[in-house]
C-alpha positions as a Python dict, from the first residue, in 0.01 Angstrom:
ca = {
    (1, 'M'): (0, 0, 0),
    (2, 'A'): (189, 328, -70),
    (3, 'S'): (29, 487, 233),
    (4, 'K'): (132, 193, 456),
    (5, 'D'): (497, 201, 321),
    (6, 'A'): (510, 573, 379),
    (7, 'Q'): (396, 543, 741),
    (8, 'N'): (645, 270, 793),
    (9, 'Q'): (920, 504, 662),
    (10, 'R'): (799, 780, 895),
    (11, 'S'): (822, 552, 1191),
    (12, 'R'): (1205, 530, 1163),
    (13, 'G'): (1352, 723, 1447),
    (14, 'L'): (1543, 1039, 1415),
    (15, 'P'): (1814, 1056, 1683),
    (16, 'G'): (1875, 1417, 1794),
    (17, 'F'): (1593, 1549, 1592),
    (18, 'L'): (1439, 1849, 1769),
    (19, 'P'): (1132, 1976, 1587),
    (20, 'G'): (1113, 2353, 1606),
    (21, 'A'): (1421, 2366, 1834),
    (22, 'P'): (1585, 2719, 1845),
    (23, 'D'): (1924, 2746, 1689),
    (24, 'P'): (2186, 2863, 1937),
    (25, 'D'): (2352, 3078, 1687),
    (26, 'Q'): (2024, 3195, 1539),
    (27, 'S'): (2136, 3073, 1203),
    (28, 'L'): (1823, 2871, 1126),
    (29, 'P'): (1546, 3052, 929),
    (30, 'A'): (1198, 2946, 1038),
    (31, 'S'): (857, 3078, 946),
    (32, 'S'): (811, 3212, 1299),
    (33, 'N'): (1157, 3360, 1333),
    (34, 'N'): (1396, 3493, 1070),
    (35, 'P'): (1684, 3619, 1280),
    (36, 'G'): (1972, 3856, 1214),
    (37, 'N'): (2033, 3994, 868),
    (38, 'Q'): (1943, 3671, 683),
    (39, 'V'): (1713, 3783, 396),
    (40, 'W'): (1483, 3518, 251),
    (41, 'P'): (1221, 3591, -14),
    (42, 'A'): (857, 3602, 84),
    (43, 'R'): (665, 3275, 117),
    (44, 'L'): (590, 3081, -206),
    (45, 'P'): (263, 3121, -384),
    (46, 'P'): (-42, 2904, -333),
    (47, 'P'): (79, 2602, -549),
    (48, 'T'): (339, 2529, -290),
    (49, 'S'): (95, 2559, 7),
    (50, 'F'): (168, 2198, 98),
    (51, 'L'): (528, 2268, 217),
    (52, 'P'): (461, 2473, 527),
    (53, 'T'): (265, 2174, 676),
    (54, 'L'): (513, 1899, 607),
    (55, 'D'): (769, 1753, 843),
    (56, 'L'): (839, 1454, 623),
    (57, 'I'): (873, 1475, 248),
    (58, 'I'): (907, 1146, 61),
    (59, 'I'): (1079, 1138, -277),
    (60, 'H'): (1034, 821, -491),
    (61, 'Q'): (1227, 791, -824),
    (62, 'Q'): (1026, 618, -1092),
    (63, 'V'): (1168, 311, -1258),
    (64, 'E'): (1251, 370, -1626),
    (65, 'L'): (1194, 34, -1799),
    (66, 'L'): (1343, 147, -2133),
    (67, 'G'): (1666, 242, -1959),
    (68, 'M'): (1680, -92, -1781),
    (69, 'I'): (1621, -287, -2108),
    (70, 'L'): (1863, -96, -2326),
    (71, 'G'): (2118, -14, -2050),
    (72, 'T'): (2094, 351, -2135),
    (73, 'E'): (2072, 662, -1907),
    (74, 'T'): (1728, 821, -1927),
    (75, 'S'): (1601, 1145, -1774),
    (76, 'N'): (1516, 1102, -1405),
    (77, 'K'): (1157, 1135, -1283),
    (78, 'Y'): (1044, 1166, -929),
    (79, 'E'): (723, 1154, -723),
    (80, 'I'): (719, 1388, -419),
    (81, 'K'): (473, 1269, -152),
    (82, 'N'): (362, 1364, 197),
    (83, 'S'): (383, 1137, 495),
    (84, 'L'): (60, 956, 392),
    (85, 'G'): (204, 858, 59),
    (86, 'Q'): (-8, 1106, -127),
    (87, 'R'): (160, 1263, -436),
    (88, 'I'): (183, 1641, -406),
    (89, 'Y'): (442, 1723, -675),
    (90, 'F'): (609, 1553, -973),
    (91, 'A'): (962, 1625, -1075),
    (92, 'V'): (1103, 1571, -1432),
    (93, 'E'): (1473, 1609, -1531),
    (94, 'E'): (1547, 1805, -1851),
    (95, 'S'): (1882, 1719, -2010),
    (96, 'I'): (2028, 1628, -2339),
    (97, 'C'): (2122, 1275, -2436),
    (98, 'F'): (2488, 1367, -2489),
    (99, 'N'): (2521, 1491, -2134),
    (100, 'R'): (2357, 1190, -1990),
    (101, 'T'): (2578, 958, -2197),
    (102, 'F'): (2913, 1120, -2168),
    (103, 'C'): (2895, 1335, -1842),
    (104, 'S'): (2691, 1074, -1663),
    (105, 'T'): (2633, 1175, -1299),
    (106, 'L'): (2807, 1504, -1339),
    (107, 'R'): (2576, 1621, -1620),
    (108, 'S'): (2412, 1958, -1624),
    (109, 'C'): (2038, 1948, -1608),
    (110, 'T'): (1722, 2122, -1496),
    (111, 'L'): (1461, 1962, -1277),
    (112, 'R'): (1107, 2101, -1306),
    (113, 'I'): (875, 2038, -1018),
    (114, 'T'): (499, 2067, -1094),
    (115, 'D'): (195, 2028, -875),
    (116, 'N'): (-94, 1790, -951),
    (117, 'S'): (-239, 2036, -1181),
    (118, 'G'): (69, 2046, -1396),
    (119, 'Q'): (170, 2397, -1286),
    (120, 'E'): (550, 2440, -1231),
    (121, 'V'): (622, 2561, -881),
    (122, 'I'): (996, 2498, -830),
    (123, 'T'): (1285, 2487, -1069),
    (124, 'V'): (1623, 2339, -988),
    (125, 'N'): (1919, 2422, -1214),
    (126, 'R'): (2238, 2215, -1194),
    (127, 'P'): (2547, 2330, -1395),
    (128, 'L'): (2825, 2098, -1508),
    (129, 'R'): (3077, 2102, -1221),
    (130, 'C'): (3344, 1880, -1060),
    (131, 'N'): (3293, 1619, -790),
    (132, 'S'): (3618, 1499, -635),
    (133, 'C'): (3792, 1512, -290),
    (134, 'W'): (4112, 1582, -498),
    (135, 'C'): (3968, 1885, -662),
    (136, 'P'): (3873, 2158, -398),
    (137, 'C'): (3745, 2404, -656),
    (138, 'Y'): (3444, 2428, -899),
    (139, 'L'): (3244, 2181, -687),
    (140, 'Q'): (2873, 2089, -719),
    (141, 'E'): (2611, 2353, -689),
    (142, 'L'): (2245, 2390, -738),
    (143, 'E'): (2019, 2695, -796),
    (144, 'I'): (1665, 2683, -648),
    (145, 'Q'): (1396, 2895, -797),
    (146, 'A'): (1050, 2912, -641),
    (147, 'P'): (837, 3017, -814),
    (148, 'P'): (1035, 2968, -1140),
    (149, 'G'): (1227, 3278, -1230),
    (150, 'T'): (1276, 3375, -863),
    (151, 'I'): (1602, 3256, -698),
    (152, 'V'): (1536, 3165, -332),
    (153, 'G'): (1860, 2960, -260),
    (154, 'Y'): (2147, 2747, -342),
    (155, 'V'): (2292, 2411, -242),
    (156, 'A'): (2675, 2424, -251),
    (157, 'Q'): (2924, 2144, -190),
    (158, 'K'): (3207, 2219, 37),
    (159, 'W'): (3545, 2053, 9),
    (160, 'H'): (3632, 1795, 261),
    (161, 'P'): (3891, 1504, 227),
    (162, 'F'): (3659, 1235, 383),
    (163, 'L'): (3299, 1353, 439),
    (164, 'P'): (3038, 1475, 188),
    (165, 'K'): (2955, 1829, 309),
    (166, 'F'): (2716, 2086, 173),
    (167, 'T'): (2563, 2414, 272),
    (168, 'I'): (2213, 2556, 217),
    (169, 'Q'): (2242, 2913, 113),
    (170, 'N'): (1985, 3193, 72),
    (171, 'A'): (1946, 3397, -243),
    (172, 'N'): (2247, 3622, -138),
    (173, 'K'): (2462, 3306, -112),
    (174, 'E'): (2476, 3341, 269),
    (175, 'D'): (2517, 3014, 453),
    (176, 'I'): (2204, 2908, 635),
    (177, 'L'): (2245, 2539, 720),
    (178, 'K'): (2497, 2266, 678),
    (179, 'I'): (2437, 1913, 547),
    (180, 'V'): (2691, 1641, 662),
    (181, 'G'): (2688, 1286, 512),
    (182, 'P'): (2857, 972, 612),
    (183, 'C'): (3212, 873, 514),
    (184, 'A'): (3064, 576, 311),
    (185, 'T'): (2747, 628, 115),
    (186, 'C'): (2718, 275, -18),
    (187, 'G'): (2452, 182, 228),
    (188, 'C'): (2562, -176, 304),
    (189, 'F'): (2206, -304, 342),
    (190, 'G'): (2084, -6, 541),
    (191, 'D'): (1967, 354, 510),
    (192, 'V'): (2211, 636, 436),
    (193, 'D'): (2157, 953, 642),
    (194, 'F'): (2274, 1302, 557),
    (195, 'E'): (2225, 1517, 876),
    (196, 'V'): (2093, 1866, 840),
    (197, 'K'): (2279, 2080, 1103),
    (198, 'T'): (2313, 2444, 1210),
    (199, 'I'): (2615, 2645, 1091),
    (200, 'N'): (2836, 2553, 1387),
    (201, 'E'): (2732, 2178, 1337),
    (202, 'K'): (2640, 2149, 1711),
    (203, 'L'): (2263, 2096, 1655),
    (204, 'T'): (2100, 1845, 1415),
    (205, 'I'): (1754, 1978, 1314),
    (206, 'G'): (1666, 1720, 1058),
    (207, 'K'): (1805, 1467, 800),
    (208, 'I'): (1786, 1344, 444),
    (209, 'S'): (1771, 965, 422),
    (210, 'K'): (1820, 737, 133),
    (211, 'Y'): (1603, 439, 217),
    (212, 'W'): (1751, 99, 148),
    (213, 'S'): (1473, -73, -62),
    (214, 'G'): (1609, -426, -81),
    (215, 'F'): (1892, -614, -266),
    (216, 'V'): (1698, -679, -585),
    (217, 'N'): (1569, -318, -626),
    (218, 'N'): (1905, -170, -558),
    (219, 'V'): (2104, -389, -789),
    (220, 'F'): (1870, -413, -1086),
    (221, 'T'): (1708, -77, -1088),
    (222, 'N'): (1781, 295, -1042),
    (223, 'A'): (1466, 355, -839),
    (224, 'D'): (1574, 528, -518),
    (225, 'N'): (1359, 630, -228),
    (226, 'F'): (1431, 931, -2),
    (227, 'G'): (1283, 1088, 305),
    (228, 'I'): (1344, 1450, 414),
    (229, 'H'): (1282, 1496, 796),
    (230, 'V'): (1253, 1865, 893),
    (231, 'P'): (1082, 2075, 1160),
    (232, 'V'): (729, 2152, 1043),
    (233, 'D'): (787, 2524, 1092),
    (234, 'L'): (1100, 2533, 882),
    (235, 'D'): (1083, 2811, 619),
    (236, 'V'): (938, 2685, 300),
    (237, 'T'): (1227, 2824, 96),
    (238, 'V'): (1468, 2603, 296),
    (239, 'K'): (1231, 2306, 242),
    (240, 'A'): (1250, 2375, -135),
    (241, 'A'): (1630, 2380, -117),
    (242, 'L'): (1641, 2052, 73),
    (243, 'I'): (1429, 1889, -199),
    (244, 'G'): (1688, 2013, -445),
    (245, 'A'): (1973, 1871, -223),
    (246, 'C'): (1801, 1534, -232),
    (247, 'F'): (1807, 1535, -608),
    (248, 'L'): (2175, 1629, -601),
    (249, 'F'): (2260, 1340, -364),
    (250, 'D'): (2085, 1099, -589),
    (251, 'F'): (2286, 1212, -890),
    (252, 'M'): (2617, 1212, -691),
    (253, 'F'): (2595, 905, -482),
    (254, 'F'): (2312, 672, -589),
    (255, 'E'): (2270, 723, -969),
    (256, 'H'): (2406, 383, -1064),
    (257, 'S'): (2219, 91, -937),
    (258, 'L'): (2519, -76, -777),
    (259, 'A'): (2587, 231, -566),
    (260, 'G'): (2269, 172, -379),
    (261, 'L'): (2392, -148, -215),
}
């Protein structure tokens, strides 16, 4: 059943998606061409060997029954799957109860991504930061380590009065890609797409989608489903950063069940 659902998700069209298309400004790092002075770390070690072959990464948040019953915020857990619905990684949030209770969706945390053998392959660090269109400073940021201990990139929120905007940065904090979300992220009974664009925002090379999973699931659970559509030859460090960006969007826009409507 999971395999069939994953194939249905993959069948959703991606307007303007150009797999492997060259970037006019040569700002897109790909495994076959890393232009300019952009410096990215070497490819990830064998445990992340799945990433170079993926053009669709499915992220499924697991339902926390204890949190549903008690009405408390528990640590998030995610399954990361390929296009066939096969689990390739598992992500677990590490945070303290105080932060989850009083800082809610702004809480600082660490997400540890392990392969099926239990070996940690990617670490995502999220510090406590602001998230408001009225506060243009100290906005959201993630640090991506792959393997753990080696920083390969960042996801940084950029101030905009109406649209959610983010940049994917390399280890030197140089902008590589941009992510632009819709003005309204409520979903309104449909998918919510965050477009992955080149630096000048003229070319869309992929997207991060929050799949609408139905009225009952979205109202009464925190279980969210996401799909990351990217060119198969996109650099694995960028794919790792996009996985981190997906987690950040879940915290910022879809953490509370009613936000998924």
